[in-house]
Coordinates of C-alpha atoms and ligand atoms in Angstrom, one line a residue:
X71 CA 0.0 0.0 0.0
X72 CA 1.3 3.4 -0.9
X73 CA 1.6 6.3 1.5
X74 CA 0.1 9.3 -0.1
X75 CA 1.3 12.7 1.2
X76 CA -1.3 15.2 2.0
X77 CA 0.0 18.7 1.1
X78 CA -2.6 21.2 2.2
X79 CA -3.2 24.4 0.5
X80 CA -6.0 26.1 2.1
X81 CA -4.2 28.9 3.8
X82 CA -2.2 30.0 0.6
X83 CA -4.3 28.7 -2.3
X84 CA -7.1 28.4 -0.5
X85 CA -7.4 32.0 0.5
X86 CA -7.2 33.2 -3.1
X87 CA -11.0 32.4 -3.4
X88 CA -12.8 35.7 -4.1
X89 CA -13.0 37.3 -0.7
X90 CA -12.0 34.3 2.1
X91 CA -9.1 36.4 3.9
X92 CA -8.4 35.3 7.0
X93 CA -6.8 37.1 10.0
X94 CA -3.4 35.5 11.3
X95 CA -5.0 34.5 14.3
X96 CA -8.0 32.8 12.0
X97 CA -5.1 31.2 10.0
X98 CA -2.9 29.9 13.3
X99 CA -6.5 28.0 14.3
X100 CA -6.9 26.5 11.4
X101 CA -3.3 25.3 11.3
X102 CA -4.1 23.6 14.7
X103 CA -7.0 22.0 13.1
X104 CA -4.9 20.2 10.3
X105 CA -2.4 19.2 12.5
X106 CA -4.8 17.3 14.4
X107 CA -6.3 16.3 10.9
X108 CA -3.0 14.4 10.1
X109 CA -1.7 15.8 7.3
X110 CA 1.6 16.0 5.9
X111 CA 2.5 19.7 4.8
X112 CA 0.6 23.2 5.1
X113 CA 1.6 25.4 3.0
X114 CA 1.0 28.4 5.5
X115 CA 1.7 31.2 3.1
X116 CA 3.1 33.4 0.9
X117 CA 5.9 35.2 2.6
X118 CA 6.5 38.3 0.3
X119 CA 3.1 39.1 -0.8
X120 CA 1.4 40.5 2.8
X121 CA 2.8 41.3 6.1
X122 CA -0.3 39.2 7.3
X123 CA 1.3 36.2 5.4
X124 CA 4.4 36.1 6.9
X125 CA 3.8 36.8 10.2
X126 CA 0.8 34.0 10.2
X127 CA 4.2 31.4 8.5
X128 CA 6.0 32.5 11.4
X129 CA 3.4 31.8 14.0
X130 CA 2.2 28.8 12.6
X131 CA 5.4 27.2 12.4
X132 CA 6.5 28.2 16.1
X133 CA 2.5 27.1 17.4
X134 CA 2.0 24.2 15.6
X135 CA 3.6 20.8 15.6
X136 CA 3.4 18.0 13.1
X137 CA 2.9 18.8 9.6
X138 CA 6.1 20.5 7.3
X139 CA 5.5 23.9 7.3
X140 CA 5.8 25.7 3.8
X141 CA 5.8 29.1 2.2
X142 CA 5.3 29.9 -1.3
X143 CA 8.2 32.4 -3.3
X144 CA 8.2 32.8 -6.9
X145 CA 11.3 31.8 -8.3
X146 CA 12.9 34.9 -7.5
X147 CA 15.7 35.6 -4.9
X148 CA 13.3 38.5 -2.8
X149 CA 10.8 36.1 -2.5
X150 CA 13.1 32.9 -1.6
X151 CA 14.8 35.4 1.2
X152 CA 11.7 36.4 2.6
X153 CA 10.3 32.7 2.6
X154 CA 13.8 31.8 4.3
X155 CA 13.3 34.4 6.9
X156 CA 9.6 33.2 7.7
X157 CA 10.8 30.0 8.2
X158 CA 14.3 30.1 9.8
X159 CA 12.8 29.8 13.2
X160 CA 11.4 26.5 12.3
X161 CA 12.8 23.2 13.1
X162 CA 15.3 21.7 10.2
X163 CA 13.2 19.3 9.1
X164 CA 9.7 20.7 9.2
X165 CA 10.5 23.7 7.1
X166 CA 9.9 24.1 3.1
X167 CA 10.3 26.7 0.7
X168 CA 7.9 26.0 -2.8
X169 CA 8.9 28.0 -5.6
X170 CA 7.5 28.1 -9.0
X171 CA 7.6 29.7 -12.3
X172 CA 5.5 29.4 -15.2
X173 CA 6.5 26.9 -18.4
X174 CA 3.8 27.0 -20.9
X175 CA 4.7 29.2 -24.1
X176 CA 1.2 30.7 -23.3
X177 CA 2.6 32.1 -20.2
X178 CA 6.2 32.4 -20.9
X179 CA 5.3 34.1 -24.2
X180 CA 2.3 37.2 -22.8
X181 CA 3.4 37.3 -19.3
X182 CA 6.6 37.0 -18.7
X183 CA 7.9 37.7 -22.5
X184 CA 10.9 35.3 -22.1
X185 CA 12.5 32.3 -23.6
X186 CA 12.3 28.5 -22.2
X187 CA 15.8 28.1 -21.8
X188 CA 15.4 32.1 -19.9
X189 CA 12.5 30.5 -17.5
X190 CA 14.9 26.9 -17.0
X191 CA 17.8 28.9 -16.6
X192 CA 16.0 30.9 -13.6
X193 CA 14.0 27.6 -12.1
X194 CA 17.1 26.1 -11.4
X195 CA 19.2 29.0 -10.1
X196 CA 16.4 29.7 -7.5
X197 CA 15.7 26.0 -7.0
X198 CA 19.7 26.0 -5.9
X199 CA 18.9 29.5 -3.7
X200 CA 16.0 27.8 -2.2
X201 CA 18.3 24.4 -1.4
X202 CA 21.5 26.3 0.0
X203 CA 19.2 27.8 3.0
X204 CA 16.4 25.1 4.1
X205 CA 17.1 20.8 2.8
X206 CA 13.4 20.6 1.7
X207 CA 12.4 22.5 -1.7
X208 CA 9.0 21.9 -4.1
X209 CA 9.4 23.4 -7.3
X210 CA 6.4 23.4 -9.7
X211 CA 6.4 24.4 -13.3
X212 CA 3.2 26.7 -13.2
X213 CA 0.7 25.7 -15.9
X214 CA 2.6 22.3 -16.4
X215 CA -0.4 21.0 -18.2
X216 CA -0.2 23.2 -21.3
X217 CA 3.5 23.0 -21.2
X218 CA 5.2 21.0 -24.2
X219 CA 5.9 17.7 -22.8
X220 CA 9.6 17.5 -23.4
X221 CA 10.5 20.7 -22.2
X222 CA 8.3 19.7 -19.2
X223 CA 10.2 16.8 -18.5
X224 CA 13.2 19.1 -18.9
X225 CA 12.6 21.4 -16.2
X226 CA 11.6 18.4 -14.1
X227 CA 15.3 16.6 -14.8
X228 CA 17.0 20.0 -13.9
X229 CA 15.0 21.4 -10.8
X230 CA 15.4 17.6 -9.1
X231 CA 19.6 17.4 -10.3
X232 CA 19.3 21.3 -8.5
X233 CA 18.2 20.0 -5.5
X234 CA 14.3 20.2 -5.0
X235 CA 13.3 17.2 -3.6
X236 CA 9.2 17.2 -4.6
X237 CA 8.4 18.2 -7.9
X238 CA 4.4 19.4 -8.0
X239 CA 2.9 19.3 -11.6
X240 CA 0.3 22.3 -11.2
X241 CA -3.1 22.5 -13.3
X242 CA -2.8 25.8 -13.5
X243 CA -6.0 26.6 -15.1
X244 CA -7.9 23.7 -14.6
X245 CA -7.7 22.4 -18.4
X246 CA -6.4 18.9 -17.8
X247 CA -9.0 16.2 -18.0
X248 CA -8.2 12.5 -16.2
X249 CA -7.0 10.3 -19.0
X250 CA -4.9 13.0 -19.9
X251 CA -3.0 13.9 -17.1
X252 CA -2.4 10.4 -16.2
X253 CA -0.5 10.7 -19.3
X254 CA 1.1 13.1 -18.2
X255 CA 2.6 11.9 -15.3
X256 CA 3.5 9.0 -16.8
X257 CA 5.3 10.6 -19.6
X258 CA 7.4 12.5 -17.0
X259 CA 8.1 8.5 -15.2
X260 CA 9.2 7.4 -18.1
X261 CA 11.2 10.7 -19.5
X262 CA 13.3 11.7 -16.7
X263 CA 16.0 9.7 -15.3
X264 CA 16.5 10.9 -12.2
X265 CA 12.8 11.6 -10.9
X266 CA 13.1 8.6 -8.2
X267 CA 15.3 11.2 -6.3
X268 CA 12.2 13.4 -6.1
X269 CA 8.5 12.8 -5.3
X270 CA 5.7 13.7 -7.9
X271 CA 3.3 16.3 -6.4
X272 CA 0.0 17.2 -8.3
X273 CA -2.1 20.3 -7.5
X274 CA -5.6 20.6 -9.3
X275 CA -7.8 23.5 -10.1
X276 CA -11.4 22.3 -10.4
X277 CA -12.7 25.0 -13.5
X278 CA -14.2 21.7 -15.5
X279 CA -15.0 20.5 -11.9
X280 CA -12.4 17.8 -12.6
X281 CA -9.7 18.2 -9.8
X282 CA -10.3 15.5 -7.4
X283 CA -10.6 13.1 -10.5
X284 CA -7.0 14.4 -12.0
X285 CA -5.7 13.8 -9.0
X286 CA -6.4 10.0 -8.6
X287 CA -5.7 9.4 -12.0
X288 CA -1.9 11.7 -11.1
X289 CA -2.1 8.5 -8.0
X290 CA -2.7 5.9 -10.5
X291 CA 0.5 6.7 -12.8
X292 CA 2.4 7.4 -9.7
X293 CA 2.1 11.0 -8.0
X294 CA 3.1 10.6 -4.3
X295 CA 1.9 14.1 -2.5
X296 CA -1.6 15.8 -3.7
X297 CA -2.4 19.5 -3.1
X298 CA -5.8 20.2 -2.0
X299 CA -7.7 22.6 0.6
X300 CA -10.2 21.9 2.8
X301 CA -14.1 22.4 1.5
X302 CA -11.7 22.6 -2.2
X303 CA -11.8 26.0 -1.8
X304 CA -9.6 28.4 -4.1
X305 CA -8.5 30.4 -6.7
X306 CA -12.0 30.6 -9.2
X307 CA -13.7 27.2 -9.2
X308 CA -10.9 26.0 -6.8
X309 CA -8.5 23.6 -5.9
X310 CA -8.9 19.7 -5.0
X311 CA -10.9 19.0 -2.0
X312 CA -9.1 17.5 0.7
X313 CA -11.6 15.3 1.7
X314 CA -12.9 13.6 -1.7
X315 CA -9.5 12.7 -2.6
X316 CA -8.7 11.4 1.4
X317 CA -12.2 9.3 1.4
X318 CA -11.9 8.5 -2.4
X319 CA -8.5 6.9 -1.7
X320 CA -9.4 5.2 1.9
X321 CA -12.9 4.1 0.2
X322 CA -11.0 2.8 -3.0
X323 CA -8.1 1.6 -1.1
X324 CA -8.4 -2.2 -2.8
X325 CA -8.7 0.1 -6.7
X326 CA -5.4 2.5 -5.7
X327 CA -3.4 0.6 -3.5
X328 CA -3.0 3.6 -1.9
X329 CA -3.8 5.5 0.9
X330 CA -3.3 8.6 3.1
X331 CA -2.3 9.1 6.9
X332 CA -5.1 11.6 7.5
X333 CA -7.7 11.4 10.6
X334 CA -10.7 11.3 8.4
X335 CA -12.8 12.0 11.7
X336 CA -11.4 15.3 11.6
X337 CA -12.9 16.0 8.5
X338 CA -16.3 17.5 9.2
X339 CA -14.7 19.4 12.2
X340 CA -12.2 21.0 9.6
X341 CA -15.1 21.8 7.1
X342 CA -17.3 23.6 9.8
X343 CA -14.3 25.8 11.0
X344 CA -13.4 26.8 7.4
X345 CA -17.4 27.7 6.7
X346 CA -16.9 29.4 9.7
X347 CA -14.1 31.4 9.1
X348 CA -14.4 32.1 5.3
X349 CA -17.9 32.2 5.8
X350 CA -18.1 30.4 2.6
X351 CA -21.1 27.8 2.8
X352 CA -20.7 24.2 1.4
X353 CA -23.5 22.9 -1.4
X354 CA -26.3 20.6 0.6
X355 CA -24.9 17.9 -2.1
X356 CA -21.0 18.5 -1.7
X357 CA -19.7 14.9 -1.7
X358 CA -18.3 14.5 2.1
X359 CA -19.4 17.4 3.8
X360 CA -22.8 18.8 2.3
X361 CA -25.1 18.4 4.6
X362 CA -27.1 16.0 2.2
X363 CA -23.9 13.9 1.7
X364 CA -24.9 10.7 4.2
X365 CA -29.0 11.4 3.7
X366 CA -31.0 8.6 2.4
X367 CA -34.3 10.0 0.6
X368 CA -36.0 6.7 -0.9
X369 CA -37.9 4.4 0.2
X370 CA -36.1 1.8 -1.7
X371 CA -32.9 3.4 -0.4
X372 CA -34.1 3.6 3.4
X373 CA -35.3 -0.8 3.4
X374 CA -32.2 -1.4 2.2
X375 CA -30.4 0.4 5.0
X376 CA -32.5 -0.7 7.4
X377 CA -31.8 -3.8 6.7
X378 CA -27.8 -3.9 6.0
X379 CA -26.1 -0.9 5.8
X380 CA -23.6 -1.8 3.3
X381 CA -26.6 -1.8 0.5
X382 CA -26.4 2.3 0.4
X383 CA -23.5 3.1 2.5
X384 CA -20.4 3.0 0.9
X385 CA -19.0 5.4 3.5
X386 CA -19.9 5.3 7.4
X387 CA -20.9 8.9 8.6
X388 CA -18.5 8.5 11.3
X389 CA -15.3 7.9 9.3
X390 CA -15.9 11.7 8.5
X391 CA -16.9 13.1 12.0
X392 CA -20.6 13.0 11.1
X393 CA -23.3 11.1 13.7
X394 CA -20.7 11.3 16.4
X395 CA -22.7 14.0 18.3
X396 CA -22.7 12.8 21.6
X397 CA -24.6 14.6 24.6
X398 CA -21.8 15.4 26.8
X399 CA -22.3 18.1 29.3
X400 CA -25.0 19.7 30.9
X401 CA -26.1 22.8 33.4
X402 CA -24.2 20.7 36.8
X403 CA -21.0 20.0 34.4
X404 CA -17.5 21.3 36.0
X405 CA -14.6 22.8 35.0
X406 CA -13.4 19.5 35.2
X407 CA -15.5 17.7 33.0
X408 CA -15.4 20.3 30.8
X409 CA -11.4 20.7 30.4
X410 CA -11.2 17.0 29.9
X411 CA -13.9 16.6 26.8
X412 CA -12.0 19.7 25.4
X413 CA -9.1 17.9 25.5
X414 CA -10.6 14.9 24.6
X415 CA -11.8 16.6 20.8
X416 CA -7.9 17.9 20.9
X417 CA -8.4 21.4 22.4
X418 CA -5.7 22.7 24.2
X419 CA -6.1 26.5 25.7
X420 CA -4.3 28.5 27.5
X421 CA -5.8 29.2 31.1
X422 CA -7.4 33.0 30.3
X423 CA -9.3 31.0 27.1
X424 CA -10.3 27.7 29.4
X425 CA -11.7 30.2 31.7
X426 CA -13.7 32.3 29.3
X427 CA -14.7 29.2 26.9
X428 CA -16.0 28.0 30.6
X429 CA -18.2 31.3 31.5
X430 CA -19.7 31.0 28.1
X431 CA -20.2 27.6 28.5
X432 CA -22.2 28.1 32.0
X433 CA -24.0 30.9 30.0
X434 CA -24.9 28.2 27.4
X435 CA -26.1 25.3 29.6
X436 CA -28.2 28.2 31.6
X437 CA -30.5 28.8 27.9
X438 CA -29.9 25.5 26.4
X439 CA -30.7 21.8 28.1
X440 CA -28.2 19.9 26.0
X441 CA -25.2 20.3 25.1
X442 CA -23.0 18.7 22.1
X443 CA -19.4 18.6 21.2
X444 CA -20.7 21.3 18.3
X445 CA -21.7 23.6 20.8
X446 CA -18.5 23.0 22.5
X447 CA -16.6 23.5 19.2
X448 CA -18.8 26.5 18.7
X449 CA -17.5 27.8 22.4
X450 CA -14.1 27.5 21.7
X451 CA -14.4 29.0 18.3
X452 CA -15.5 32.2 19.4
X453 CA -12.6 32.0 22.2
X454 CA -10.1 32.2 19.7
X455 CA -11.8 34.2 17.4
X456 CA -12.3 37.0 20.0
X457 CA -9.1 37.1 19.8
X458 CA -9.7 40.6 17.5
X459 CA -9.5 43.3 19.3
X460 CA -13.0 44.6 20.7
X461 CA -13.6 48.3 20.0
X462 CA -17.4 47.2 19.4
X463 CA -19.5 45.2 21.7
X464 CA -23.5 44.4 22.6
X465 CA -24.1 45.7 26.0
X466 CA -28.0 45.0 26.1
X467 CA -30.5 44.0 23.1
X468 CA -34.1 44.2 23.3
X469 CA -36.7 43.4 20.6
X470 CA -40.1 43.7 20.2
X471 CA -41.8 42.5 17.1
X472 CA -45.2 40.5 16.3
X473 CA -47.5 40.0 13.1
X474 CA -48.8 43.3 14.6
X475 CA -46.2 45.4 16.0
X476 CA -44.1 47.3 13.6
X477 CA -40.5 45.8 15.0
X478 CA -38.0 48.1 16.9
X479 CA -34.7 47.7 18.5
X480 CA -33.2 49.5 21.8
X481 CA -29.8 48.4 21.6
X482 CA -27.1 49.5 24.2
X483 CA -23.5 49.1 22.8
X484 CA -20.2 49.8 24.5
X485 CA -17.7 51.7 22.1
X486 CA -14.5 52.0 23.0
X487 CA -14.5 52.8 26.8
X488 CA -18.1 54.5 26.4
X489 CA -21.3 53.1 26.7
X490 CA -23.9 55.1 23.9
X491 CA -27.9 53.5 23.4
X492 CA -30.1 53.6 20.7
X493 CA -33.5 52.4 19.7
X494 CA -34.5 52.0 15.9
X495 CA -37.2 49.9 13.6
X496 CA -36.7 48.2 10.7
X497 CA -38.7 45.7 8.7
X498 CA -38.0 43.1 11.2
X499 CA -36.2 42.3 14.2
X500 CA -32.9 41.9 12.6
X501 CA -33.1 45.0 10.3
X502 CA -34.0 46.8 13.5
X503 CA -30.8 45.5 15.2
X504 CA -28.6 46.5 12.4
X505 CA -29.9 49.9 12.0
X506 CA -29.5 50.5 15.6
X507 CA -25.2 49.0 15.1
X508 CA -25.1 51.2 12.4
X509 CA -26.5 54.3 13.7
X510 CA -24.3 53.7 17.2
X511 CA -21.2 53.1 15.4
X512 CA -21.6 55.4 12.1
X513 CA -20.2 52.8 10.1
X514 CA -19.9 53.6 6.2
X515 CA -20.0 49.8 5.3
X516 CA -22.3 47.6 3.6
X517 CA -24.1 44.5 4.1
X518 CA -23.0 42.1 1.2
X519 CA -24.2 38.7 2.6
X520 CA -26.5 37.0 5.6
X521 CA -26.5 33.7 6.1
X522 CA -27.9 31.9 8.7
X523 CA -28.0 27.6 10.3
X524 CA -28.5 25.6 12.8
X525 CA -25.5 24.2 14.8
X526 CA -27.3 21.0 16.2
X527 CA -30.7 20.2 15.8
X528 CA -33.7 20.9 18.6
X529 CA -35.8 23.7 18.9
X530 CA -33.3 25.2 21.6
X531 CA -30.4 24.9 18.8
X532 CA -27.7 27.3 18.4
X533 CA -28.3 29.2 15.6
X534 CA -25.1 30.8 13.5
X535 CA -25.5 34.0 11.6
X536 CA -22.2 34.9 9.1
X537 CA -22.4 38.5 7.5
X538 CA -19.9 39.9 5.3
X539 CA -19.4 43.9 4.7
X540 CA -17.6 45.7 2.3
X541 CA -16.3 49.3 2.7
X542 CA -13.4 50.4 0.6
X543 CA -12.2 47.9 -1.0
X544 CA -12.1 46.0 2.3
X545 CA -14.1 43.7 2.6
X546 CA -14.3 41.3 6.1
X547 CA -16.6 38.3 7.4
X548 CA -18.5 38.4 11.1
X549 CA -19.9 35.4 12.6
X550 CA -22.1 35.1 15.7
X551 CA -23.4 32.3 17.5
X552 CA -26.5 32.0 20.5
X553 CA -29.5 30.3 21.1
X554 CA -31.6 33.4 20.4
X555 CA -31.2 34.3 16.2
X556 CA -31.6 37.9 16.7
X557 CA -28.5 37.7 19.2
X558 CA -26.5 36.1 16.8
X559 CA -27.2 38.4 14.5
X560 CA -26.0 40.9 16.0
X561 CA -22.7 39.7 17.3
X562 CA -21.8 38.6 14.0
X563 CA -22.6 42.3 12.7
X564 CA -20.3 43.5 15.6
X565 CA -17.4 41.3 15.0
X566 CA -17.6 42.3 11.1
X567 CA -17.1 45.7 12.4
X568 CA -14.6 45.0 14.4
X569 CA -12.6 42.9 11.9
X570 CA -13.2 46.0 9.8
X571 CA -11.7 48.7 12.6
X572 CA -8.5 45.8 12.5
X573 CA -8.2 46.1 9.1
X574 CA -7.9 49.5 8.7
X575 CA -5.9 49.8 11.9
X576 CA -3.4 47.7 9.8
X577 CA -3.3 49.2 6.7
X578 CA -4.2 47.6 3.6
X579 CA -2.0 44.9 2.7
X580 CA -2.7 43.9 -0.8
X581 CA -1.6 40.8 -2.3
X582 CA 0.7 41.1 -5.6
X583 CA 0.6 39.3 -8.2
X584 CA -0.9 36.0 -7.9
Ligands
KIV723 O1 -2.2 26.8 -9.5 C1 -1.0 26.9 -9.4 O2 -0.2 26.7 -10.4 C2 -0.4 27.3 -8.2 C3 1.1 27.2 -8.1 C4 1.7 28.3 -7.3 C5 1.5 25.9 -7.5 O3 -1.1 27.6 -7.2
ZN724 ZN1 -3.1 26.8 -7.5

């Protein structure tokens, strides 16, 4: 059985999907929740193009044990130097630099406007400047699958004789199809000699929707490290999803002979915190994690289950992390009990978050009778993530609203280190609400999205609300969570705007170039 290596591009690639920023301290959690997924490498960044990049590749890699730890640089010495300096701190062997450069004539002849032999020349030069200051270097030929095949294999040869020790063949633009690309990678087994001394990554782009399948047939001809993201989130129609190609492969382990070392029950745990941060929803019938993915609709389909499992089932819902709600904790629970089951789902906080994760936990158990590991998830969550600085918080909230009472809001904020009150209506309760934010704290932003769902199920659920808001060019994603909808609301308006005050604290750090 072959070991596939899980490289995980969700904080670099992954955050190139139209507006899913994240904050370092968003990006640090999510690191934490792929090391306990299992998987090999996160690529944590891009060192050069933010501030925000490379402080989140230093953090990560001095917070987070396991995985490699990787940061992208064109193949260009600024960018290698900054990746270096990102990733000096890092133990030896858990550091990586991946550099690219493009190799199709498309791109070498209307971007970059220079020869093959210009872009080889370079590829290996930084591929040597990448190996003379960290021993693990990716290199990928950007747009590898509209590059001529022997040149391809040409620029494979060299970069692996320079020292990079994976090679990743990159679908740029999605273009590739499966019977193709496993021709590929077979053309470059059997066309460079030395590519044993390397292993062959593959990194997908889903524009035909085809990226998970390229990517087991890149398995088939012999690709040992996959690039995906969690929820395949990514640049346009996004990358591979991490977990269809981790439960294709452990499904299909007798078709591959191959398999992964990820902890697939981490997988809907890792798909929630994305949503959660990105605020980007998954489709009901996204294959793993939709929330339709594991629901049986037909009769037919339901007999048969009830009767054997294995007539409908090809996957269990608890491989994933699904049906593994268990009531844990109630009103009497300790802070005992409830270190331990935090611990127990891999939570470790330091003593200021235990404590506060605990006071909203006895908060939670006063308005809600049971309580789940995703309420618990949910608690810690919004531990870390008030980890933003607060200029913006609800004081008080009261609503009144009926089928007929025209609905109005008397909302008491605190704002800065003064407390200001102010009662509006709206054309409902949560309209009300938001006029009464906006009119406390005179923000010039704009609602662009409202989403709201259900954590766990029950009439005393806790309901999630995501907003995201938009004001000059910045654009920034709240979240909220409570048992009462209206509540949530407005906390997730609050932490928009106060993700928003951050931001423009910071500056604006655009990204270049890619
Ligand atoms: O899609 C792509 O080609 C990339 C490279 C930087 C690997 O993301
Ligand atoms: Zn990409």
């Amino acid at each position: 059985m072959r070991r596939i290596r899980i490289f995980d591009t969700t904080l670099r690639d992954g955050e190139q999907s139209p507006g899913a920023s994240m904050n370092v301290d968003e990006k640090v959690q999510v690191a934490r929740q792929l090391a306990r997924l299992g998987v090999d490498v996160i690529e944590a960044g891009f060192a050069i193009s933010s501030e925000g990049d490379f402080e989140s590749i230093k953090r990560i890699g001095a917070e987070v044990d396991g995985p490699v730890i990787a940061s992208l640089a064109r193949a260009k010495e600024a960018d290698i130097k900054k990746a270096w300096e990102a990733l000096r701190d890092i133990k030896e062997s858990k550091r990586r630099i991946h550099t690219f450069h493009s190799t199709s004539d498309i791109h070498l002849k209307h971007q970059f406007r220079i020869s093959r032999e210009e872009a080889l020349k370079r590829s290996v030069q930084m591929v040597g400047l990448a190996r003379s200051l960290v021993n693990d270097v990716e290199f990928s030929p950007m747009d590898a699958t509209r590059t001529e095949l022997p040149y391809l294999a040409e620029v494979v040869g060299a970069v692996i004789a320079a020292g990079a020790s994976t090679v990743n063949i990159p679908d740029t633009v999605g273009y590739t199809v499966p019977a193709e690309f496993f021709e590929i990678i077979k053309y470059l087994f059997n066309h460079v000699p030395n590519i044993a001394d390397a292993v062959i990554s593959v990194h997908c782009h889903n524009d035909l929707g085809l990226a998970v399948a390229n990517s087991l047939a890149a398995v088939s001809a012999g690709a040992g490290q996959v690039e995906c993201t969690i929820n395949g989130i990514g640049e346009r129609a996004g990358n591979c999803s991490m977990e269809e190609i981790v439960m294709a492969l452990r499904t299909r382990k007798d078709f591959f002979q191959a398999d992964t070392s990820v902890h697939s029950e981490e997988i809907m745990r890792s798909s929630r915190l994305i949503t959660k941060i990105t605020g980007i929803s998954v489709q009901p019938n996204k294959a793993i994690v939709g929330a339709n993915a594991f629901a049986h609709e037909s009769g037919i389909h339901q007999d048969g289950l009830l009767k054997e499992k294995a007539t409908y089932e090809i996957m269990r819902p608890e491989s994933v992390g699904l049906g593994s709600t268990r009531l844990v904790l109630g009103k009497h629970s300790g802070r005992h009990a409830f270190r331990t089951r935090l611990q127990e789902l891999g939570y470790s906080l330091p003593e200021e978050g235990m404590e506060s994760a605990f006071q909203r936990f006895k908060r939670l158990a006063d308005q809600k009778k049971d309580i789940y590991d995703e309420d618990l998830e949910v608690l810690v969550s919004e531990t870390e993530l008030s980890k933003t600085p607060e200029i913006y918080s609800v004081l008080e909230l009261h609503i009144s609203s009926g089928t007929s009472e025209a609905p109005t809001a008397r909302l008491k904020m605190k704002i800065g280190e003064a407390a200001a009150e102010h009662t509006s209506g709206g054309d409902g309760p949560v309209d009300a609400t938001y006029k009464a934010i906006a009119a406390l704290t005179r923000t010039g932003s704009t609602l662009q999205k409202f989403e709201v769902k259900s954590i766990t199920g029950g009439m005393d659920a806790i309901g999630e609300v995501f907003v995201t808001l938009e004001e000059d060019g910045r654009t920034v994603r709240g979240q909220g969570a409570d048992t009462d909808i209206i509540v949530a609301a407005a906390k997730a308006y609050v932490n928009a705007l106060n993700k928003l005050a951050a931001k423009k604290a910071q500056g604006n750090q655009l990204r270049s170039e890619l």
